[in-house]
Short mmCIF file of C-alpha atoms and ligand atoms in Angstrom, two decimals:
data_model
loop_
_atom_site.label_atom_id
_atom_site.label_comp_id
_atom_site.label_asym_id
_atom_site.label_seq_id
_atom_site.Cartn_x
_atom_site.Cartn_y
_atom_site.Cartn_z
CA MET A 1 -52.60 -19.20 -155.93
CA LEU A 2 -50.09 -17.07 -157.53
CA LYS A 3 -49.26 -16.94 -161.22
CA PHE A 4 -45.84 -15.97 -162.75
CA ASP A 5 -44.50 -14.78 -166.21
CA PHE A 6 -40.75 -13.87 -165.74
CA PHE A 7 -40.13 -14.40 -169.25
CA ARG A 8 -41.13 -11.17 -171.16
CA MET A 9 -37.89 -9.39 -171.82
CA ASN A 10 -35.11 -9.18 -174.71
CA ASP A 11 -31.92 -8.65 -172.39
CA ILE A 12 -31.13 -12.49 -171.15
CA SER A 13 -30.04 -15.01 -173.39
CA SER A 14 -30.74 -18.55 -172.27
CA THR A 15 -26.93 -19.28 -171.64
CA ASP A 16 -26.73 -16.29 -169.72
CA TYR A 17 -30.18 -17.73 -167.50
CA GLN A 18 -28.66 -20.91 -167.28
CA LYS A 19 -25.38 -20.08 -166.08
CA VAL A 20 -26.92 -18.12 -163.05
CA TYR A 21 -29.40 -21.07 -162.26
CA ASP A 22 -26.97 -23.60 -162.17
CA GLN A 23 -26.21 -22.04 -158.58
CA LYS A 24 -29.03 -23.67 -157.17
CA ASN A 25 -27.60 -26.07 -155.00
CA GLU A 26 -25.17 -24.03 -153.72
CA VAL A 27 -27.43 -21.36 -152.96
CA TYR A 28 -30.16 -23.96 -151.57
CA GLU A 29 -27.20 -25.33 -149.41
CA LYS A 30 -26.17 -21.80 -147.85
CA PHE A 31 -29.81 -20.79 -147.16
CA HIS A 32 -30.21 -24.13 -145.23
CA SER A 33 -27.48 -23.69 -143.42
CA SER A 34 -27.99 -20.27 -142.23
CA ASP A 35 -29.35 -19.51 -138.65
CA MET A 36 -31.43 -17.00 -139.55
CA VAL A 37 -34.32 -18.65 -141.53
CA GLY A 38 -36.48 -19.11 -138.39
CA TRP A 39 -39.13 -17.48 -141.10
CA THR A 40 -39.71 -20.64 -142.58
CA ASN A 41 -40.56 -22.61 -139.43
CA HIS A 42 -44.28 -23.26 -138.39
CA ILE A 43 -45.65 -20.82 -136.00
CA ASP A 44 -46.26 -21.92 -132.28
CA ILE A 45 -50.12 -22.21 -132.43
CA SER A 46 -50.82 -21.39 -128.71
CA GLU A 47 -49.14 -17.78 -129.42
CA VAL A 48 -51.41 -17.38 -132.30
CA GLU A 49 -54.75 -18.15 -129.68
CA ARG A 50 -52.73 -15.97 -127.68
CA MET A 51 -52.90 -12.80 -129.35
CA ILE A 52 -56.00 -13.10 -130.93
CA HIS A 53 -57.54 -13.90 -127.16
CA LEU A 54 -55.69 -10.66 -126.58
CA SER A 55 -57.02 -8.62 -129.10
CA GLU A 56 -60.25 -9.58 -128.59
CA GLN A 57 -59.65 -8.48 -124.70
CA VAL A 58 -58.33 -4.84 -125.70
CA LYS A 59 -61.17 -4.11 -128.41
CA LYS A 60 -63.74 -4.63 -125.23
CA GLU A 61 -60.77 -2.25 -122.60
CA SER A 62 -59.88 0.75 -125.56
CA GLN A 63 -61.30 2.69 -128.60
CA CYS A 64 -57.83 2.04 -130.38
CA LEU A 65 -54.52 0.44 -130.38
CA VAL A 66 -51.20 2.22 -131.07
CA VAL A 67 -48.43 0.28 -133.00
CA ILE A 68 -45.43 1.88 -132.33
CA GLY A 69 -42.29 0.42 -134.24
CA ILE A 70 -40.44 1.01 -138.10
CA GLY A 71 -38.84 -0.76 -140.71
CA GLY A 72 -39.28 -4.63 -139.70
CA SER A 73 -41.18 -3.76 -136.57
CA PHE A 74 -43.96 -1.65 -138.75
CA LEU A 75 -44.32 -2.25 -142.65
CA GLY A 76 -45.21 -5.63 -142.46
CA SER A 77 -48.14 -5.22 -140.79
CA TYR A 78 -49.12 -2.03 -141.86
CA ALA A 79 -49.16 -3.55 -145.48
CA VAL A 80 -51.09 -6.66 -144.82
CA LEU A 81 -53.85 -4.25 -143.03
CA LYS A 82 -53.61 -2.01 -145.87
CA MET A 83 -54.27 -4.83 -148.64
CA LEU A 84 -57.19 -6.02 -146.55
CA SER A 85 -59.20 -3.00 -145.54
CA ASN A 86 -61.90 -1.17 -147.38
CA TYR A 87 -61.60 2.18 -149.07
CA PHE A 88 -64.76 3.66 -147.32
CA ASN A 89 -66.97 2.46 -144.64
CA ASP A 90 -64.63 0.60 -143.09
CA ASP A 91 -65.13 -0.74 -139.55
CA SER A 92 -62.52 -2.21 -138.59
CA PHE A 93 -60.97 -1.38 -135.41
CA PRO A 94 -58.64 1.37 -135.37
CA ILE A 95 -55.34 0.98 -135.04
CA ILE A 96 -52.96 4.14 -134.97
CA TYR A 97 -49.33 3.63 -136.17
CA ALA A 98 -46.88 5.69 -134.75
CA GLY A 99 -42.62 6.07 -134.13
CA THR A 100 -42.10 5.99 -138.30
CA THR A 101 -40.85 9.97 -138.40
CA LEU A 102 -39.96 12.55 -135.68
CA SER A 103 -42.71 14.62 -136.89
CA SER A 104 -43.56 16.73 -133.86
CA LYS A 105 -46.69 17.73 -135.57
CA TYR A 106 -48.00 14.43 -135.74
CA MET A 107 -47.04 13.42 -132.22
CA SER A 108 -48.33 16.61 -130.67
CA GLU A 109 -51.76 15.96 -132.68
CA LEU A 110 -51.62 11.83 -131.55
CA LEU A 111 -51.21 12.71 -128.01
CA ASP A 112 -53.63 15.36 -128.23
CA TYR A 113 -56.22 13.12 -129.45
CA LEU A 114 -55.20 9.87 -127.22
CA LYS A 115 -55.85 12.23 -124.05
CA ASP A 116 -59.53 12.01 -123.96
CA ILE A 117 -60.06 8.32 -125.26
CA ASP A 118 -58.91 4.62 -123.89
CA PHE A 119 -56.31 3.25 -125.51
CA SER A 120 -53.89 0.67 -125.27
CA VAL A 121 -50.16 0.37 -126.87
CA ASN A 122 -47.92 -2.49 -128.74
CA VAL A 123 -44.42 -1.16 -128.78
CA ILE A 124 -42.44 -3.40 -131.21
CA SER A 125 -38.47 -3.33 -131.01
CA LYS A 126 -36.42 -6.32 -131.68
CA SER A 127 -33.36 -4.68 -130.57
CA GLY A 128 -35.22 -2.35 -128.07
CA THR A 129 -32.52 0.59 -128.95
CA THR A 130 -34.16 1.86 -132.08
CA MET A 131 -34.46 5.83 -131.66
CA GLU A 132 -37.57 6.42 -133.21
CA THR A 133 -40.04 3.82 -131.34
CA MET A 134 -38.20 4.22 -128.17
CA MET A 135 -38.62 7.95 -128.15
CA THR A 136 -42.51 7.55 -129.05
CA TYR A 137 -43.15 4.96 -126.55
CA GLN A 138 -41.65 7.35 -123.75
CA MET A 139 -44.12 10.15 -125.17
CA ILE A 140 -47.00 7.96 -125.32
CA LYS A 141 -45.88 6.04 -121.43
CA GLN A 142 -45.63 9.51 -120.13
CA LEU A 143 -49.56 9.93 -121.18
CA MET A 144 -50.75 6.60 -120.02
CA ALA A 145 -48.80 7.51 -116.50
CA GLU A 146 -51.13 10.71 -116.68
CA LYS A 147 -54.29 8.83 -117.24
CA TYR A 148 -53.73 5.42 -116.11
CA ASP A 149 -52.50 4.02 -112.59
CA GLU A 150 -49.89 1.27 -112.75
CA LYS A 151 -52.36 -1.96 -112.99
CA GLU A 152 -54.23 -0.29 -115.75
CA GLN A 153 -51.58 0.26 -117.31
CA GLN A 154 -49.82 -2.94 -116.90
CA LYS A 155 -53.00 -4.33 -118.88
CA ARG A 156 -52.90 -1.56 -121.61
CA ILE A 157 -49.23 -1.80 -122.67
CA ILE A 158 -48.23 -4.85 -124.50
CA VAL A 159 -44.21 -4.96 -125.45
CA THR A 160 -43.24 -7.07 -128.44
CA THR A 161 -39.39 -7.64 -128.32
CA ASP A 162 -36.38 -9.85 -128.18
CA GLN A 163 -36.80 -12.85 -126.44
CA ASP A 164 -33.99 -12.31 -123.71
CA GLN A 165 -32.33 -9.33 -124.26
CA GLY A 166 -32.67 -5.41 -124.70
CA ILE A 167 -34.35 -2.55 -122.27
CA LEU A 168 -37.77 -3.72 -123.49
CA ARG A 169 -37.32 -7.42 -122.29
CA GLN A 170 -36.01 -5.94 -118.84
CA GLU A 171 -39.17 -3.47 -118.93
CA VAL A 172 -41.43 -6.47 -119.09
CA ASN A 173 -39.57 -8.50 -116.24
CA GLN A 174 -39.87 -5.48 -114.23
CA MET A 175 -43.11 -3.81 -114.83
CA GLY A 176 -45.18 -6.96 -115.24
CA TYR A 177 -46.32 -5.82 -119.09
CA GLN A 178 -47.83 -8.46 -121.52
CA SER A 179 -45.12 -9.36 -123.96
CA PHE A 180 -44.09 -11.30 -127.26
CA GLU A 181 -41.51 -12.33 -128.68
CA ILE A 182 -39.33 -12.10 -131.99
CA PRO A 183 -37.09 -15.03 -132.10
CA ASN A 184 -33.25 -15.12 -132.32
CA ASN A 185 -33.14 -16.52 -135.75
CA ILE A 186 -35.36 -14.00 -137.29
CA GLY A 187 -34.12 -10.44 -138.46
CA GLY A 188 -36.85 -7.06 -138.84
CA ARG A 189 -37.49 -7.46 -142.25
CA TYR A 190 -38.07 -11.36 -142.42
CA SER A 191 -40.58 -11.00 -139.50
CA ILE A 192 -44.22 -10.77 -140.94
CA MET A 193 -45.03 -14.31 -139.52
CA THR A 194 -43.82 -13.30 -135.76
CA PRO A 195 -46.17 -11.24 -132.99
CA ALA A 196 -44.59 -8.18 -134.68
CA HIS A 197 -46.63 -8.35 -137.22
CA LEU A 198 -49.14 -10.70 -136.48
CA LEU A 199 -50.68 -9.18 -132.89
CA PRO A 200 -51.54 -5.85 -134.83
CA LEU A 201 -53.18 -7.75 -137.53
CA ALA A 202 -55.16 -10.14 -134.89
CA PHE A 203 -57.58 -6.82 -134.34
CA ASN A 204 -58.53 -7.01 -137.89
CA VAL A 205 -57.57 -9.78 -139.92
CA ASP A 206 -58.21 -13.62 -140.10
CA ILE A 207 -54.55 -14.11 -139.10
CA LYS A 208 -55.05 -18.12 -139.17
CA LYS A 209 -55.51 -17.64 -142.69
CA LEU A 210 -52.73 -15.53 -143.47
CA ILE A 211 -50.79 -18.13 -141.47
CA ASP A 212 -52.00 -21.05 -143.86
CA GLY A 213 -51.49 -19.22 -147.30
CA TYR A 214 -47.90 -18.45 -145.48
CA TYR A 215 -46.92 -22.09 -145.01
CA GLN A 216 -48.75 -23.10 -148.86
CA GLY A 217 -46.41 -20.22 -149.88
CA GLU A 218 -43.60 -23.32 -149.69
CA GLN A 219 -44.77 -24.66 -153.13
CA PHE A 220 -43.25 -21.79 -154.72
CA ARG A 221 -40.16 -22.14 -153.83
CA GLU A 222 -38.88 -23.08 -157.50
CA GLU A 223 -40.45 -19.98 -158.93
CA ALA A 224 -39.48 -18.10 -156.04
CA PHE A 225 -35.22 -19.13 -157.27
CA GLN A 226 -36.44 -18.69 -160.96
CA TYR A 227 -37.31 -15.05 -160.21
CA ALA A 228 -34.28 -14.49 -158.39
CA VAL A 229 -32.18 -16.00 -161.74
CA VAL A 230 -33.76 -13.50 -163.89
CA ARG A 231 -33.33 -10.45 -161.15
CA LYS A 232 -29.57 -11.14 -161.16
CA CYS A 233 -29.16 -11.77 -165.11
CA LEU A 234 -31.02 -8.28 -165.70
CA ALA A 235 -28.54 -7.10 -162.93
CA ASN A 236 -25.78 -7.76 -164.91
CA SER A 237 -27.34 -6.65 -168.48
CA GLY A 238 -27.12 -3.19 -166.99
CA LYS A 239 -30.74 -3.12 -165.33
CA TRP A 240 -30.18 -1.93 -161.81
CA ILE A 241 -33.64 -0.51 -160.73
CA GLU A 242 -36.75 -2.50 -160.17
CA ASN A 243 -40.05 -1.03 -160.37
CA TYR A 244 -42.87 -2.66 -158.77
CA CYS A 245 -46.32 -2.06 -160.63
CA VAL A 246 -49.14 -2.35 -158.98
CA TYR A 247 -52.82 -1.68 -160.21
CA GLU A 248 -54.74 -1.22 -156.93
CA GLU A 249 -53.75 1.76 -154.26
CA SER A 250 -54.22 -0.57 -151.51
CA LEU A 251 -51.13 -2.34 -152.73
CA TYR A 252 -48.82 0.25 -152.12
CA TYR A 253 -47.48 -0.27 -148.84
CA PHE A 254 -47.17 -3.56 -149.61
CA THR A 255 -44.10 -2.28 -152.38
CA GLU A 256 -42.76 -0.37 -149.53
CA TRP A 257 -42.56 -3.57 -147.78
CA LEU A 258 -40.99 -4.61 -151.05
CA LYS A 259 -38.52 -2.42 -151.11
CA GLN A 260 -37.25 -2.77 -147.50
CA LEU A 261 -37.33 -6.87 -147.93
CA PHE A 262 -35.07 -6.40 -151.61
CA GLY A 263 -32.92 -3.22 -150.43
CA GLU A 264 -31.85 -4.25 -147.04
CA THR A 265 -31.10 -7.84 -148.29
CA GLU A 266 -28.93 -7.36 -151.70
CA GLY A 267 -27.98 -3.50 -151.22
CA LYS A 268 -24.45 -4.16 -149.46
CA ASN A 269 -20.93 -4.21 -151.30
CA GLY A 270 -21.95 -2.32 -154.01
CA GLN A 271 -24.29 -4.92 -155.20
CA GLY A 272 -27.95 -4.84 -155.68
CA ILE A 273 -30.94 -3.82 -157.26
CA PHE A 274 -32.18 -0.24 -156.20
CA PRO A 275 -36.24 -1.11 -155.82
CA VAL A 276 -39.15 1.40 -156.59
CA SER A 277 -42.89 1.58 -156.93
CA MET A 278 -45.24 2.94 -159.10
CA VAL A 279 -48.91 2.75 -158.22
CA HIS A 280 -51.24 2.71 -162.12
CA THR A 281 -52.52 4.24 -164.11
CA ARG A 282 -51.72 7.36 -162.03
CA ASP A 283 -47.64 7.15 -161.80
CA LEU A 284 -47.53 6.64 -165.80
CA HIS A 285 -48.46 10.39 -165.88
CA SER A 286 -45.31 10.93 -164.25
CA LEU A 287 -42.70 8.57 -163.95
CA GLY A 288 -44.44 6.72 -167.44
CA GLN A 289 -42.64 8.92 -169.43
CA PHE A 290 -39.04 7.77 -168.11
CA ILE A 291 -39.92 4.04 -168.11
CA GLN A 292 -40.72 4.29 -171.86
CA GLN A 293 -37.96 6.73 -173.13
CA GLY A 294 -35.33 7.28 -170.44
CA ARG A 295 -32.26 5.55 -169.89
CA LYS A 296 -32.52 1.43 -169.91
CA ILE A 297 -31.55 0.92 -166.46
CA VAL A 298 -34.68 -0.09 -165.34
CA PHE A 299 -36.97 -3.12 -165.20
CA GLU A 300 -40.80 -3.71 -164.31
CA THR A 301 -42.16 -6.38 -162.09
CA PHE A 302 -46.09 -5.86 -162.16
CA ILE A 303 -48.27 -7.56 -159.48
CA GLU A 304 -51.69 -7.93 -160.58
CA VAL A 305 -55.24 -9.20 -158.77
CA GLU A 306 -57.26 -11.07 -160.89
CA HIS A 307 -60.37 -10.78 -159.50
CA SER A 308 -62.34 -7.86 -157.09
CA ASN A 309 -65.52 -5.83 -156.90
CA LYS A 310 -68.08 -6.04 -160.29
CA LEU A 311 -68.46 -2.57 -161.18
CA LEU A 312 -69.90 -2.20 -164.86
CA TYR A 313 -68.26 0.82 -166.97
CA ASN A 314 -70.55 1.08 -170.28
CA GLY A 315 -71.53 -2.28 -170.10
CA GLN A 316 -67.93 -3.48 -169.58
CA ASP A 317 -66.42 -4.78 -166.20
CA LEU A 318 -64.41 -2.10 -164.61
CA HIS A 319 -61.56 -4.69 -163.19
CA THR A 320 -61.38 -6.29 -166.80
CA ILE A 321 -60.70 -2.53 -167.91
CA ASN A 322 -57.68 -2.19 -165.28
CA GLY A 323 -56.32 -5.38 -166.33
CA ILE A 324 -56.23 -4.59 -169.87
CA VAL A 325 -54.63 -1.30 -169.31
CA LEU A 326 -52.28 -3.56 -167.49
CA GLU A 327 -51.60 -5.63 -170.25
CA SER A 328 -51.03 -2.87 -172.78
CA VAL A 329 -48.54 -1.02 -170.21
CA ARG A 330 -46.62 -4.06 -170.15
CA LYS A 331 -46.81 -4.07 -174.12
CA ALA A 332 -45.62 -0.53 -174.41
CA HIS A 333 -43.13 -0.90 -171.99
CA PHE A 334 -41.73 -3.55 -173.32
CA SER A 335 -41.67 -2.02 -177.26
CA GLY A 336 -39.47 0.81 -175.05
CA ASP A 337 -36.87 -2.56 -174.12
CA VAL A 338 -38.01 -2.64 -170.61
CA ALA A 339 -38.53 -6.31 -169.67
CA CYS A 340 -41.88 -6.44 -168.28
CA LEU A 341 -41.86 -9.41 -165.16
CA LYS A 342 -45.53 -10.38 -163.89
CA ILE A 343 -46.59 -11.96 -160.67
CA GLY A 344 -50.67 -12.47 -160.32
CA LEU A 345 -52.56 -13.74 -157.17
CA ASP A 346 -56.44 -14.53 -157.85
CA TYR A 347 -57.78 -12.81 -155.08
CA LEU A 348 -56.62 -9.85 -152.51
CA ASN A 349 -57.41 -12.49 -149.55
CA GLU A 350 -55.68 -13.56 -146.58
CA VAL A 351 -54.29 -16.83 -148.23
CA SER A 352 -52.94 -15.62 -151.15
CA ILE A 353 -51.43 -12.51 -149.52
CA GLY A 354 -49.94 -15.07 -147.23
CA GLN A 355 -48.46 -16.87 -150.22
CA LEU A 356 -46.96 -13.78 -151.74
CA LEU A 357 -45.30 -12.74 -148.86
CA TYR A 358 -43.60 -15.95 -148.49
CA PHE A 359 -42.90 -16.49 -151.96
CA PHE A 360 -41.18 -12.81 -151.68
CA MET A 361 -39.29 -13.54 -148.40
CA LEU A 362 -37.96 -16.57 -150.32
CA SER A 363 -36.61 -15.08 -153.29
CA ALA A 364 -34.67 -12.06 -151.84
CA ALA A 365 -32.66 -14.66 -149.81
CA PHE A 366 -32.14 -16.60 -152.64
CA SER A 367 -31.05 -13.61 -154.06
CA GLY A 368 -28.88 -12.47 -151.48
CA TYR A 369 -26.79 -15.51 -152.36
CA LEU A 370 -26.89 -14.84 -156.06
CA PHE A 371 -25.58 -11.02 -155.19
CA GLN A 372 -22.92 -12.82 -153.10
CA VAL A 373 -23.81 -10.84 -149.93
CA GLU A 374 -25.30 -12.32 -146.70
CA PRO A 375 -28.73 -11.57 -147.01
CA PHE A 376 -30.28 -11.50 -143.27
CA ASP A 377 -27.82 -8.60 -141.85
CA GLN A 378 -28.14 -4.52 -142.74
CA PRO A 379 -24.89 -3.30 -141.16
CA GLY A 380 -25.66 -0.23 -143.69
CA VAL A 381 -28.55 0.64 -141.81
CA GLU A 382 -26.67 0.89 -138.28
CA VAL A 383 -24.32 3.70 -139.60
CA TYR A 384 -26.70 6.28 -139.86
CA LYS A 385 -27.99 5.25 -136.40
CA LYS A 386 -24.70 5.51 -135.07
CA GLU A 387 -24.42 9.29 -136.22
CA ILE A 388 -28.15 10.44 -135.22
CA LYS A 389 -26.39 9.17 -131.46
CA GLU A 390 -23.20 10.90 -131.53
CA ASN A 391 -25.07 13.92 -132.73
CA LEU A 392 -27.86 14.16 -130.32
CA GLY A 393 -26.08 12.71 -127.50
CA VAL A 394 -27.35 10.48 -125.16
CA LEU A 395 -30.81 10.42 -125.05
CA SER A 396 -32.73 9.11 -122.10
CA TYR A 397 -34.50 6.56 -123.53
O1 PA5 B 401 -34.72 -4.94 -141.41
C1 PA5 B 401 -34.48 -4.47 -140.05
O2 PA5 B 401 -33.21 -5.32 -139.31
C2 PA5 B 401 -34.27 -3.24 -139.45
O3 PA5 B 401 -35.44 -2.07 -140.50
C3 PA5 B 401 -35.48 -2.82 -138.39
O4 PA5 B 401 -36.28 -3.67 -138.33
C4 PA5 B 401 -35.47 -1.65 -137.87
O5 PA5 B 401 -34.58 -0.81 -138.27
C5 PA5 B 401 -36.25 -1.46 -136.55
O6 PA5 B 401 -35.58 -2.15 -135.50
P1 PA5 B 401 -35.81 -2.69 -134.27
O7 PA5 B 401 -37.12 -3.69 -134.32
O8 PA5 B 401 -34.89 -3.14 -133.27
O9 PA5 B 401 -36.87 -1.44 -133.77
#
């Protein structure tokens, strides 16, 4: 279950808050008339079963799954996997992510590693035109062609892409690869409950519980709107940077997912809040100085996990100490004129993570409308893609 505490701040008067809050009907109307909110629909259960079944099959035939994708086709599953994995003695099925950089060191070491083991690949790209993904896929496919005959490749290549368009969909139709669809009415950063993320997660996570939690997230719609309102008011008062603070290292990639979600949703037409993140207490010993006494352009959102492993330090529970530290830091930063919001989840498990994902996605979409931008496009990302294409010439992918 999620808990919220948005009002530890000096910056917003109740009149200012009310003024932004009063846009609720207008925001909801825009949200409901958007054709990009397919992520609020229920997920086809037969597809969920197919993903689980396929993951079981791949586990029998492969020593690892290579997942190729970037941005909205990468961050969600990676973040959830990290949140639910053990730090040590992790007995989960090995998932290797690739295609998030063009590092020749990473790629050559990966190809070298894969040479001697049996593996399967899941390439994920809605457009089928993303350079990093497609180049990585070509390199992996070349290795597969050296190792496996056509029938075996068909078994080992799984494609997740647009339901009807793009090079990858064409390839599926020609080669008979196994495939899953990313619906037309769901964009990359809102695709967490599509096969783009559910399939890689199915290998190690109870995705049915995750989906249940996600549906339950709807009960926090009012809080999602309130969070969007508070953020907009803070931005109006000159707080242009939001710092997500987590107290568990395994949540770091969740903050990376949040950065994409809010950064791409709001950051257009000269609008939006710039999202950053810190892992505490580690980063208090670096950026903590700026937050406490630097330029007053930052507000913070603390994400707290209420219950964790039991471990005593000098007779006191270590996780309780971590919680006391969180509240002390909030108090200290608040005394330095930093608004300190908090979102808590009881346990780090599939259900509460599902709730949290939906809560933030709703809030980001509402926030886009409050900033008067289109929440579901990302024309700015296309600019660099176009520039690269011009500078590299036509690559054969
Ligand atoms: O949010 C987005 O739309 C982007 O970050 C995309 O997910 C990213 O560029 C990858 O795109 P694709 O899935 O088409 O390869």
